[in-house]
Amino acid sequence: MCGIVGYIGNRKANEVLIPSLKRLEYRGYDSAGIALANNTTCQIIKSVGKIINLEKKLNKKDLDSYHLGIAHTRWATHGAVTEVNAHPQQYGKITIVHNGIIENVDNIKEKLQRENIKFKSETDTEVIAVLLNKYLESNFIKTINKVMNLLKGSFALGIINQDEANKLYIVKKSSPVVIGVGDNENFFASDISAINYFTNKFIFLDDNEIAEITQEKIVVYNGCNIISKNVNTINTDINDYDKKGYPHFMLKEINEQPQILKNTLTKYLNDIKLLPDLTSYQELHIVACGSAMYAGMIGKQLFEQQAHIKTYVEVASEYRYQEQLYNEKTLVIVISQSGETADTIAALRKAKKQKQDTLAIVNVKNSTIARDADNCLYTEAFEEIAVATTKAYTLQVALLSLLSLKLAYDKGYITDLDKYLKDFRQLPNYLKKVIAQDQKYQEIAKVIYKSKDVFFIGRKIDYAICLEGSLKLKEISYIHSEAYQAGELKHGTISLIDKGTPVFAIITDQSIADKTMSNLIETTSRGANGYLITTESLKTGFAQEIIVKDATNFVQPLLVIPILQLIAYYTACLKKCDVDKPKNLAKSVTVE
Ligand code: F6R
């Protein structure tokens, strides 16, 4: 989703803004732009497509005299992908970049049009610029407050007011923005990773706060009152954005999984007490979006079967609006790679408002969800660049699995803890072997990449794994794919099975192995091209069978996941898709 950055200091502003903007590319975008200001002018340069297109335009200009600027990557919401709709948007003396969505834009725009104001773009952002210009007064903080009160929705804004061209203003409401504090220079950005190679000191704005930033000073307001904010020193990993010889980040990230599993899990395997004690809870609500929610579905199976605790999994975008029946013994677990997903943040805030205990499983350190939850476990997968999650998802599953093991042990359902911990210790090696069978997955991709539809079937925990396998395939290869509880197929979907339709059955759970196998045979009897992914002890001799090592219930699902990731990856490559940046998708979904 949109990314914003800003700079004020002695350096050439474009030389800070463009590299910073590039560090936000992973979020997904379709156009980019920059505004550079000095006392006399504010130049705006924009282009559609990748940042490199913008750079080509910048290279033709002499921009050495600009030491203040704002820049933006746009993921279109209001209006098509055009240069006019790209940010910065300018009206009168105001130039702004915006991440978020203004929900009452139509109303406001209509009123302004009645006042004969002509809009150049189709964006909601231009409306904000018009309002700021309309209500402009010498106390710009007052102006901003007035406009904020008129806007409904979410916004992180970076603003240049030409009357005060030695300042940047930023505003935050429900969209992320962080200030980077430098030495005689200051920065802002949608996330730390865009500016952490300039500074390790950050100020996190809370909702409804405004910052006035000069080269020397940062003043933060709530309403018109100055408030004091902590400056946090945070040493983060600086991603080198190097594919390390892999053709895509996604393949690199899939291959990183054994190592990062080891890095993340070792401390818990050495001392499981480092994981939170969940014994006081009677039920769990796992809330997340997309793959993170599918990780939660695996967690549900393990929590219920192994630790006998009722677990509900809900999509955050629904959870936030539905009546929730909590009791004081409900723990709400939110899961998010980015820690900035708007719906998941809203669900977390709802749970907190209702005074529920909250635990977050997050990858990005110091992200909004990591900061807001009562307790946070980090997946520590380092930065994930490919839009489709792989390593962060795997770590989410692994942490949920370990949490369920600990709870099962604490509640006395499991006594031989060491046996299970040993299996987790072996997990990185098991995974290396799964990933090493790369050739097999490439062969499968060669068969399925021309298919119209692909189905994944499984029951219980295997169904939860299927959901992620299906999402991975469709999001990067654009092949229509669905995951079904194997028993449901007969109730409608089996009519879609034609000669050659690929059907992947996942069978790792012995209790339903025969049932799912029968369902697979039902499809192959109707011409489907069936694949069975199963374990050594459950193998059947099925013609197209991928076998993974037997492992404990806690580790077993983790062995299947890379197979599905790699099949999706090679299929997308054969289809010549933009694997790391699938069309229409954003890495960090910061709007509803
Ligand atoms: C799919 C994918 C998405 C995310 C979802 C939640 O590959 O990456 O489905 O899982 O958008 O994002 P986070 O985990 O950042 O909250």
Coordinates of C-alpha atoms and ligand atoms in Angstrom, one line a residue:
M1 CA 0.0 0.0 0.0
C2 CA 1.0 3.6 -0.3
G3 CA 4.3 4.6 1.3
I4 CA 5.3 8.1 2.4
V5 CA 8.7 9.6 3.3
G6 CA 9.9 13.1 4.1
Y7 CA 13.3 14.8 4.7
I8 CA 14.5 18.1 6.0
G9 CA 18.3 18.8 6.6
N10 CA 21.5 19.7 4.8
R11 CA 21.6 16.8 2.4
K12 CA 20.2 17.0 -1.1
A13 CA 16.6 16.0 -0.4
N14 CA 16.1 13.9 -3.5
E15 CA 19.2 11.8 -2.5
V16 CA 17.5 10.9 0.7
L17 CA 14.0 10.6 -0.5
I18 CA 14.5 8.3 -3.5
P19 CA 16.5 5.6 -1.7
S20 CA 14.1 5.8 1.2
L21 CA 11.1 5.4 -1.1
K22 CA 12.8 2.4 -2.7
R23 CA 12.8 0.8 0.7
L24 CA 9.0 1.1 0.7
E25 CA 8.7 -0.6 -2.7
Y26 CA 8.0 -3.9 -1.0
R27 CA 4.6 -2.6 0.2
G28 CA 3.3 -2.6 -3.4
Y29 CA 2.6 0.5 -5.6
D30 CA 1.7 1.6 -9.1
S31 CA 3.1 5.1 -9.3
A32 CA 5.5 7.4 -7.4
G33 CA 6.2 11.0 -6.9
I34 CA 8.3 13.6 -5.1
A35 CA 7.9 17.3 -4.1
L36 CA 10.9 19.4 -3.3
A37 CA 10.6 22.8 -1.8
N38 CA 12.6 25.9 -1.0
N39 CA 11.5 29.4 -0.1
T40 CA 10.5 30.2 -3.6
T41 CA 9.1 27.1 -5.3
C42 CA 7.8 23.6 -4.7
Q43 CA 8.6 21.3 -7.6
I44 CA 6.6 18.2 -8.1
I45 CA 7.7 15.3 -10.3
K46 CA 5.7 12.2 -10.7
S47 CA 5.5 9.1 -12.8
V48 CA 3.5 5.9 -13.3
G49 CA 5.1 2.5 -12.8
K50 CA 8.3 1.8 -11.0
I51 CA 10.5 4.3 -9.1
I52 CA 13.1 3.9 -11.8
N53 CA 10.7 5.9 -14.1
L54 CA 10.6 8.7 -11.6
E55 CA 14.4 8.6 -11.3
K56 CA 14.8 9.0 -15.0
K57 CA 12.8 12.2 -14.8
L58 CA 14.7 13.5 -11.8
N59 CA 18.1 12.9 -13.5
K60 CA 17.2 15.4 -16.1
K61 CA 16.7 18.2 -13.5
D62 CA 19.0 20.2 -11.3
L63 CA 17.7 19.6 -7.9
D64 CA 20.8 20.3 -5.8
S65 CA 19.4 23.3 -4.1
Y66 CA 16.5 21.4 -2.4
H67 CA 17.0 20.3 1.1
L68 CA 13.4 19.6 2.1
G69 CA 10.9 17.3 0.4
I70 CA 8.2 14.6 0.6
A71 CA 7.7 11.6 -1.6
H72 CA 5.2 8.8 -2.1
T73 CA 4.5 5.5 -3.6
R74 CA 0.8 5.1 -4.6
W75 CA -1.3 2.0 -4.5
A76 CA -4.4 3.3 -6.3
T77 CA -7.6 3.5 -4.3
H78 CA -9.5 6.6 -5.5
G79 CA -8.9 7.0 -9.3
A80 CA -6.9 5.2 -11.9
V81 CA -3.2 4.7 -12.1
T82 CA -2.2 8.0 -13.8
E83 CA 0.4 10.6 -13.3
V84 CA -2.3 13.1 -12.4
N85 CA -3.6 10.9 -9.6
A86 CA -0.1 10.1 -8.3
H87 CA 1.0 12.0 -5.2
P88 CA 2.2 14.5 -4.1
Q89 CA -1.1 16.4 -4.7
Q90 CA -0.9 20.2 -4.7
Y91 CA -3.5 22.9 -4.2
G92 CA -2.6 26.5 -3.8
K93 CA 0.1 26.7 -1.1
I94 CA -0.3 23.1 0.1
T95 CA 1.5 20.0 -1.2
I96 CA 0.8 16.7 0.4
V97 CA 1.4 13.0 0.4
H98 CA -1.2 10.6 1.9
N99 CA -1.4 7.0 3.0
G100 CA -5.0 6.0 3.8
I101 CA -8.5 6.5 2.7
I102 CA -10.9 9.4 3.3
E103 CA -14.3 7.9 3.7
N104 CA -16.4 11.0 3.4
V105 CA -14.6 12.4 0.4
D106 CA -17.7 12.5 -1.9
N107 CA -19.6 14.7 0.5
I108 CA -16.7 17.1 1.0
K109 CA -15.9 17.2 -2.7
E110 CA -19.5 18.0 -3.6
K111 CA -19.6 20.9 -1.3
L112 CA -16.3 22.2 -2.5
Q113 CA -17.4 21.9 -6.2
R114 CA -20.4 24.0 -5.3
E115 CA -17.9 26.7 -4.3
N116 CA -16.5 26.4 -7.8
I117 CA -13.3 24.6 -6.8
K118 CA -12.0 22.6 -9.7
F119 CA -10.2 19.3 -9.0
K120 CA -7.4 18.0 -11.2
S121 CA -7.3 14.5 -10.0
E122 CA -9.8 11.8 -8.9
T123 CA -8.0 11.3 -5.6
D124 CA -9.3 11.8 -2.0
T125 CA -5.9 13.3 -1.3
E126 CA -6.4 16.4 -3.4
V127 CA -9.5 17.2 -1.4
I128 CA -7.4 17.3 1.8
A129 CA -5.0 19.7 0.0
V130 CA -7.9 21.9 -1.0
L131 CA -9.3 22.0 2.6
L132 CA -5.9 22.8 4.1
N133 CA -5.5 25.7 1.6
K134 CA -9.0 26.9 2.1
Y135 CA -8.6 27.1 5.9
L136 CA -5.0 28.3 5.8
E137 CA -4.1 30.6 8.6
S138 CA -0.9 31.8 10.2
N139 CA -1.2 29.2 12.9
F140 CA -1.0 26.1 10.7
I141 CA -1.6 23.7 13.5
K142 CA -5.0 25.2 13.9
T143 CA -5.6 24.8 10.2
I144 CA -4.6 21.1 10.4
N145 CA -6.9 20.5 13.4
K146 CA -9.8 22.1 11.7
V147 CA -9.3 19.9 8.6
M148 CA -8.7 16.7 10.6
N149 CA -12.1 17.2 12.2
L150 CA -13.8 17.3 8.8
L151 CA -12.2 14.0 7.6
K152 CA -13.5 10.5 8.3
G153 CA -11.2 7.6 7.6
S154 CA -7.6 6.9 7.9
F155 CA -4.7 9.1 7.0
A156 CA -1.0 9.6 7.5
L157 CA -0.1 12.9 5.8
G158 CA 3.1 14.6 5.0
I159 CA 2.5 18.3 4.3
I160 CA 4.5 21.2 2.9
N161 CA 2.9 24.6 3.4
Q162 CA 4.6 27.0 1.0
D163 CA 4.2 29.8 3.6
E164 CA 6.5 27.9 5.9
A165 CA 8.9 26.2 3.5
N166 CA 11.4 25.5 6.2
K167 CA 9.1 23.0 7.9
L168 CA 7.4 19.7 7.3
Y169 CA 4.1 18.7 9.0
I170 CA 2.9 15.2 9.5
V171 CA -0.5 14.0 10.8
K172 CA -1.5 10.6 11.9
K173 CA -4.9 8.9 12.2
S174 CA -5.1 5.1 11.9
S175 CA -2.3 4.9 9.3
P176 CA 1.3 4.3 10.2
V177 CA 4.0 7.0 10.2
V178 CA 7.2 7.3 12.2
I179 CA 9.6 10.2 12.7
G180 CA 13.3 9.6 12.3
V181 CA 15.4 12.0 14.5
G182 CA 18.7 12.9 13.1
D183 CA 21.6 15.2 13.9
N184 CA 20.5 18.6 12.4
E185 CA 18.2 16.7 10.1
N186 CA 14.9 14.9 10.4
F187 CA 13.0 12.3 8.6
F188 CA 9.6 10.7 8.5
A189 CA 8.3 7.5 6.8
S190 CA 5.6 4.9 6.8
D191 CA 7.9 2.5 8.5
I192 CA 11.3 2.4 10.1
S193 CA 12.9 0.3 7.4
A194 CA 12.7 3.3 5.0
I195 CA 14.9 5.5 7.2
N196 CA 16.8 3.2 9.6
Y197 CA 20.0 3.6 7.7
F198 CA 20.1 7.3 8.5
T199 CA 19.1 7.2 12.2
N200 CA 18.3 4.8 15.0
K201 CA 16.2 7.3 16.9
F202 CA 12.5 7.3 16.3
I203 CA 9.3 9.0 17.6
F204 CA 6.1 7.1 17.1
L205 CA 3.1 9.3 16.7
D206 CA -0.3 8.2 18.1
D207 CA -3.6 8.7 16.4
N208 CA -4.7 12.3 16.1
E209 CA -1.2 13.7 16.7
I210 CA 0.5 16.3 14.5
A211 CA 4.2 16.9 14.2
E212 CA 5.9 20.1 13.1
I213 CA 9.3 19.3 11.9
T214 CA 12.2 21.6 11.2
Q215 CA 15.8 20.8 10.6
E216 CA 16.6 21.2 14.3
K217 CA 13.4 20.5 16.1
I218 CA 10.4 18.3 16.3
V219 CA 7.3 19.6 18.1
V220 CA 4.3 17.2 18.6
Y221 CA 0.8 18.4 19.2
N222 CA -2.4 16.8 20.3
G223 CA -5.1 19.2 19.2
C224 CA -3.3 22.6 19.6
N225 CA -1.4 21.5 22.8
I226 CA 2.2 20.6 22.7
I227 CA 2.8 17.2 24.1
S228 CA 6.1 15.4 25.0
K229 CA 7.0 12.2 23.2
N230 CA 9.6 9.6 23.8
V231 CA 12.5 9.3 21.5
N232 CA 13.2 5.6 21.1
T233 CA 16.6 4.2 20.2
I234 CA 16.0 1.2 18.1
N235 CA 18.7 -0.8 16.4
T236 CA 17.1 -2.6 13.6
D237 CA 18.4 -4.9 10.9
I238 CA 19.2 -3.0 7.8
N239 CA 18.0 -5.0 4.9
D240 CA 20.4 -5.1 2.1
Y241 CA 17.8 -5.9 -0.5
D242 CA 20.1 -8.4 -2.1
K243 CA 18.6 -11.5 -3.6
K244 CA 21.8 -13.4 -2.7
G245 CA 22.0 -15.1 -6.1
Y246 CA 18.3 -16.2 -6.1
P247 CA 16.2 -15.1 -9.1
H248 CA 13.5 -13.8 -6.8
F249 CA 13.1 -12.7 -3.2
M250 CA 10.4 -15.3 -2.8
L251 CA 12.7 -18.2 -3.5
K252 CA 15.4 -16.7 -1.3
E253 CA 12.8 -16.4 1.5
I254 CA 11.6 -19.9 1.1
N255 CA 15.1 -21.2 1.3
E256 CA 15.8 -19.1 4.4
Q257 CA 13.1 -20.9 6.4
P258 CA 15.3 -23.6 8.0
Q259 CA 17.8 -21.1 9.3
I260 CA 15.3 -18.6 10.6
L261 CA 13.2 -21.3 12.3
K262 CA 16.4 -22.3 14.1
N263 CA 17.1 -18.6 15.1
T264 CA 13.7 -18.0 16.3
L265 CA 12.8 -21.2 18.1
T266 CA 16.1 -22.1 19.8
K267 CA 15.6 -19.9 22.9
Y268 CA 12.1 -21.3 23.4
L269 CA 13.3 -24.9 22.9
N270 CA 16.0 -24.2 25.5
D271 CA 13.5 -22.7 27.9
I272 CA 9.9 -23.2 27.0
K273 CA 8.9 -21.0 30.0
L274 CA 9.9 -18.0 27.9
L275 CA 6.6 -18.5 26.1
P276 CA 3.6 -17.0 27.8
D277 CA 1.5 -19.0 30.2
L278 CA -2.0 -19.5 28.7
T279 CA -3.4 -21.8 31.3
S280 CA -5.7 -19.1 32.8
Y281 CA -7.7 -18.8 29.6
Q282 CA -10.8 -20.7 28.7
E283 CA -10.9 -19.8 25.0
L284 CA -8.8 -18.2 22.4
H285 CA -9.8 -15.8 19.6
I286 CA -7.2 -15.8 16.8
V287 CA -7.7 -12.8 14.5
A288 CA -5.7 -12.0 11.4
C289 CA -6.0 -11.6 7.6
G290 CA -5.0 -13.7 4.7
S291 CA -2.1 -16.1 5.3
A292 CA -1.7 -15.0 8.9
M293 CA -5.3 -16.1 9.4
Y294 CA -4.6 -19.4 7.7
A295 CA -1.7 -19.8 10.1
G296 CA -4.3 -19.3 12.8
M297 CA -6.4 -22.1 11.4
I298 CA -3.5 -24.5 11.9
G299 CA -3.1 -23.1 15.4
K300 CA -6.8 -23.7 16.1
Q301 CA -6.4 -27.4 15.2
L302 CA -3.4 -27.8 17.5
F303 CA -4.8 -25.8 20.4
E304 CA -8.1 -27.7 20.3
Q305 CA -6.7 -31.2 19.7
Q306 CA -3.6 -31.0 21.8
A307 CA -4.4 -28.5 24.5
H308 CA -8.2 -28.9 24.6
I309 CA -8.9 -25.2 24.6
K310 CA -11.8 -23.8 22.5
T311 CA -10.3 -21.7 19.7
Y312 CA -12.1 -19.4 17.3
V313 CA -10.4 -18.0 14.2
E314 CA -11.8 -15.0 12.5
V315 CA -10.8 -12.7 9.6
A316 CA -10.0 -9.4 11.2
S317 CA -12.1 -7.4 8.7
E318 CA -15.2 -9.2 10.0
Y319 CA -14.2 -9.5 13.6
R320 CA -13.9 -5.7 13.9
Y321 CA -17.5 -5.2 13.0
Q322 CA -19.2 -8.3 14.5
E323 CA -20.7 -8.7 17.9
Q324 CA -18.0 -10.5 19.9
L325 CA -18.9 -12.7 22.9
Y326 CA -15.9 -12.5 25.1
N327 CA -15.6 -13.6 28.7
E328 CA -12.9 -12.5 31.1
K329 CA -11.0 -15.8 30.3
T330 CA -10.7 -15.1 26.6
L331 CA -7.3 -14.3 25.1
V332 CA -7.2 -12.5 21.8
I333 CA -4.3 -13.5 19.6
V334 CA -3.6 -11.2 16.7
I335 CA -1.2 -12.4 14.0
S336 CA 0.5 -10.1 11.4
Q337 CA 3.7 -10.1 9.5
S338 CA 3.7 -6.3 8.9
G339 CA 2.2 -5.4 12.2
E340 CA 0.4 -2.6 10.3
T341 CA -2.6 -4.3 8.7
A342 CA -5.5 -1.9 9.2
D343 CA -8.1 -4.5 10.0
T344 CA -6.0 -6.4 12.4
I345 CA -5.1 -3.2 14.2
A346 CA -8.8 -2.4 14.5
A347 CA -9.6 -5.9 15.8
L348 CA -6.8 -5.5 18.4
R349 CA -8.1 -2.1 19.5
K350 CA -11.6 -3.5 19.8
A351 CA -10.4 -6.4 22.0
K352 CA -8.4 -3.9 24.1
K353 CA -11.4 -1.6 24.4
Q354 CA -13.4 -4.5 25.7
K355 CA -10.6 -5.1 28.2
Q356 CA -9.5 -8.5 26.7
D357 CA -6.0 -9.7 27.2
T358 CA -4.1 -9.6 23.9
L359 CA -1.1 -11.4 22.5
A360 CA 0.4 -10.5 19.1
I361 CA 2.5 -12.6 16.9
V362 CA 4.3 -10.1 14.7
N363 CA 7.3 -10.0 12.4
V364 CA 8.1 -6.3 12.0
K365 CA 9.7 -5.0 15.2
N366 CA 8.1 -1.9 16.8
S367 CA 5.2 -2.0 14.3
T368 CA 1.8 -0.7 15.5
I369 CA 0.5 -4.1 16.5
A370 CA 3.7 -5.0 18.3
R371 CA 3.5 -1.8 20.3
D372 CA -0.2 -1.9 21.0
A373 CA -0.7 -5.5 22.2
D374 CA -0.3 -6.5 25.8
N375 CA 2.2 -9.1 24.9
C376 CA 4.2 -9.7 21.7
L377 CA 6.1 -12.7 20.3
Y378 CA 8.3 -11.9 17.3
T379 CA 8.6 -14.3 14.4
E380 CA 12.0 -12.9 13.7
A381 CA 12.0 -13.8 10.1
F382 CA 13.9 -10.6 9.1
E383 CA 12.3 -8.4 6.5
E384 CA 10.1 -10.2 4.0
I385 CA 10.4 -8.5 0.6
A386 CA 8.3 -10.8 -1.6
V387 CA 4.7 -9.7 -1.4
A388 CA 3.5 -13.2 -0.9
T389 CA 4.4 -14.3 2.6
T390 CA 6.4 -17.5 3.0
K391 CA 8.9 -17.4 5.8
A392 CA 6.8 -15.2 8.1
Y393 CA 3.8 -17.5 7.7
T394 CA 5.9 -20.5 8.5
L395 CA 7.2 -18.8 11.7
Q396 CA 3.7 -17.9 12.6
V397 CA 2.7 -21.5 12.4
A398 CA 5.8 -22.6 14.3
L399 CA 5.1 -20.2 17.2
L400 CA 1.4 -21.2 17.4
S401 CA 2.5 -24.8 17.4
L402 CA 5.0 -24.3 20.2
L403 CA 2.4 -22.3 22.2
S404 CA -0.1 -25.1 21.9
L405 CA 2.6 -27.6 22.9
K406 CA 3.4 -25.6 26.0
L407 CA -0.3 -25.2 26.9
A408 CA -0.8 -29.0 26.4
Y409 CA 2.1 -29.6 28.7
D410 CA 1.1 -27.1 31.3
K411 CA -2.4 -28.6 31.4
G412 CA -1.0 -32.1 31.8
Y413 CA -2.2 -33.4 28.4
I414 CA 1.4 -34.1 27.4
T415 CA 4.1 -35.4 29.8
D416 CA 7.0 -36.3 27.5
L417 CA 7.8 -32.7 26.6
D418 CA 11.4 -33.5 25.6
K419 CA 10.2 -35.8 22.8
Y420 CA 8.3 -32.9 21.2
L421 CA 11.0 -30.4 21.8
K422 CA 13.5 -32.7 20.1
D423 CA 11.2 -32.9 17.1
F424 CA 11.2 -29.1 16.9
R425 CA 15.0 -29.1 17.1
Q426 CA 15.1 -31.4 14.1
L427 CA 12.7 -29.2 12.2
P428 CA 15.3 -27.1 10.3
N429 CA 17.0 -30.2 9.0
Y430 CA 13.7 -31.8 8.0
L431 CA 12.8 -28.6 6.1
K432 CA 16.1 -28.5 4.3
K433 CA 15.4 -32.0 3.0
V434 CA 11.9 -31.0 1.9
I435 CA 13.2 -27.9 0.1
A436 CA 16.1 -29.9 -1.5
Q437 CA 13.5 -31.9 -3.5
D438 CA 13.1 -28.8 -5.6
Q439 CA 13.2 -30.7 -8.9
K440 CA 10.1 -32.6 -8.1
Y441 CA 8.1 -29.4 -7.5
Q442 CA 9.4 -28.0 -10.8
E443 CA 8.1 -31.0 -12.6
I444 CA 4.7 -30.6 -11.1
A445 CA 4.7 -26.9 -12.0
K446 CA 5.4 -27.9 -15.6
V447 CA 2.2 -29.9 -15.6
I448 CA -0.1 -27.5 -13.8
Y449 CA 0.9 -24.1 -15.1
K450 CA -1.5 -24.2 -18.0
S451 CA -4.5 -25.2 -15.8
K452 CA -7.6 -23.1 -15.4
D453 CA -8.4 -24.3 -12.0
V454 CA -6.5 -26.1 -9.2
F455 CA -8.0 -27.6 -6.1
F456 CA -6.5 -28.5 -2.7
I457 CA -8.4 -30.9 -0.5
G458 CA -7.8 -32.0 3.1
R459 CA -9.6 -32.4 6.4
K460 CA -8.9 -31.0 9.8
I461 CA -5.4 -29.6 10.0
D462 CA -4.7 -30.7 6.4
Y463 CA -7.5 -28.5 5.3
A464 CA -5.9 -25.5 7.1
I465 CA -2.7 -26.2 5.2
C466 CA -4.6 -26.4 1.9
L467 CA -6.0 -22.9 2.4
E468 CA -2.5 -21.5 2.4
G469 CA -1.4 -23.7 -0.5
S470 CA -4.3 -22.5 -2.6
L471 CA -3.8 -18.8 -1.7
K472 CA -0.1 -19.0 -2.5
L473 CA -0.8 -20.5 -5.9
K474 CA -3.6 -18.1 -6.9
E475 CA -1.9 -14.9 -5.7
I476 CA 1.3 -15.3 -7.6
S477 CA 0.4 -17.4 -10.6
Y478 CA -3.2 -16.0 -11.2
I479 CA -4.5 -19.5 -11.6
H480 CA -7.9 -19.9 -10.0
S481 CA -7.5 -22.2 -7.1
E482 CA -9.7 -23.3 -4.2
A483 CA -9.2 -25.2 -1.0
Y484 CA -11.9 -27.5 0.1
Q485 CA -12.6 -29.6 3.1
A486 CA -12.3 -32.9 1.3
G487 CA -15.8 -34.1 2.4
E488 CA -17.4 -30.9 1.0
L489 CA -16.3 -31.5 -2.6
K490 CA -19.3 -33.7 -3.4
H491 CA -21.7 -31.0 -2.3
G492 CA -21.1 -28.9 -5.4
T493 CA -17.5 -28.2 -6.4
I494 CA -16.9 -31.7 -7.9
S495 CA -18.8 -30.5 -10.9
L496 CA -15.8 -28.3 -11.7
I497 CA -13.5 -31.4 -12.0
D498 CA -12.7 -32.0 -15.6
K499 CA -10.1 -34.2 -17.4
G500 CA -6.7 -33.1 -16.2
T501 CA -7.9 -30.7 -13.4
P502 CA -5.1 -30.7 -10.8
V503 CA -6.2 -31.8 -7.4
F504 CA -3.8 -31.8 -4.5
A505 CA -4.8 -33.9 -1.5
I506 CA -2.9 -33.3 1.8
I507 CA -3.0 -36.2 4.2
T508 CA -0.9 -35.9 7.3
D509 CA -3.5 -36.7 9.9
Q510 CA -3.9 -40.4 10.3
S511 CA -7.4 -40.2 11.8
I512 CA -8.9 -39.0 8.5
A513 CA -6.4 -40.4 6.0
D514 CA -8.7 -43.0 4.5
K515 CA -11.5 -40.5 4.1
T516 CA -9.5 -37.9 2.3
M517 CA -7.9 -40.6 0.2
S518 CA -11.4 -41.7 -1.0
N519 CA -12.2 -38.1 -1.8
L520 CA -9.1 -37.8 -3.9
I521 CA -10.0 -41.0 -5.8
E522 CA -13.5 -39.6 -6.4
T523 CA -11.8 -36.8 -8.3
T524 CA -9.3 -38.9 -10.2
S525 CA -12.2 -41.2 -11.2
R526 CA -13.7 -38.2 -12.9
G527 CA -10.5 -37.4 -14.8
A528 CA -8.7 -35.2 -12.3
N529 CA -4.9 -35.1 -12.2
G530 CA -4.4 -36.1 -8.6
Y531 CA -1.4 -35.4 -6.4
L532 CA -1.1 -36.8 -2.9
I533 CA 1.1 -35.1 -0.3
T534 CA 1.5 -37.4 2.7
T535 CA 3.8 -38.8 5.3
E536 CA 6.0 -41.9 5.3
S537 CA 3.6 -43.8 7.5
L538 CA 0.5 -42.9 5.5
K539 CA 1.9 -43.3 2.0
T540 CA -0.3 -45.4 -0.2
G541 CA 1.6 -46.0 -3.4
F542 CA -0.6 -43.4 -5.2
A543 CA 0.8 -42.7 -8.6
Q544 CA 1.8 -39.1 -7.9
E545 CA 2.8 -39.0 -4.3
I546 CA 5.1 -36.6 -2.4
I547 CA 6.2 -38.0 0.9
V548 CA 7.4 -36.1 3.9
K549 CA 9.1 -37.5 7.0
D550 CA 6.9 -38.6 9.9
A551 CA 6.9 -36.1 12.7
T552 CA 4.9 -35.2 15.8
N553 CA 1.6 -33.5 15.3
F554 CA 3.2 -30.2 16.2
V555 CA 5.9 -30.3 13.5
Q556 CA 4.1 -32.3 10.8
P557 CA 2.2 -29.4 9.1
L558 CA 5.4 -27.4 8.9
L559 CA 6.9 -30.0 6.6
V560 CA 4.2 -29.7 4.0
I561 CA 4.2 -25.9 3.7
P562 CA 7.4 -25.4 1.7
I563 CA 6.2 -28.0 -0.9
L564 CA 3.1 -25.8 -1.6
Q565 CA 5.2 -22.6 -1.6
L566 CA 7.6 -24.1 -4.1
I567 CA 4.9 -25.5 -6.4
A568 CA 3.3 -22.1 -6.4
Y569 CA 6.6 -20.4 -7.0
Y570 CA 7.6 -22.5 -10.0
T571 CA 4.2 -22.3 -11.5
A572 CA 4.2 -18.5 -11.4
C573 CA 7.7 -18.5 -12.9
L574 CA 6.5 -20.7 -15.8
K575 CA 3.7 -18.3 -16.3
K576 CA 6.2 -15.4 -16.4
C577 CA 4.4 -13.6 -13.6
D578 CA 6.0 -10.9 -11.5
V579 CA 6.6 -13.3 -8.6
D580 CA 7.8 -10.9 -6.0
K581 CA 5.2 -8.3 -6.8
P582 CA 2.0 -9.9 -8.0
K583 CA -0.5 -7.6 -9.7
N584 CA -2.9 -5.6 -7.5
L585 CA -1.4 -6.8 -4.3
A586 CA 0.3 -4.8 -1.5
K587 CA 2.6 -6.1 1.1
S588 CA 1.3 -4.0 3.9
V589 CA -2.5 -3.5 3.8
T590 CA -2.8 -0.3 5.7
V591 CA -6.3 0.6 4.6
E592 CA -9.6 -1.3 5.1
Ligands
F6R1 C1 -0.5 -13.7 1.3 C2 -0.2 -12.6 2.2 C3 -1.4 -11.9 2.8 C4 -1.1 -11.4 4.3 C5 -2.2 -10.6 4.8 C6 -1.9 -10.1 6.2 O1 0.7 -14.2 0.8 O2 0.9 -12.2 2.4 O3 -2.5 -12.7 2.8 O4 -0.9 -12.6 5.0 O5 -2.3 -9.4 4.0 O6 -0.8 -9.4 6.3 P1 0.0 -9.2 7.7 O7 0.5 -10.5 8.1 O8 1.1 -8.2 7.4 O9 -1.0 -8.7 8.7

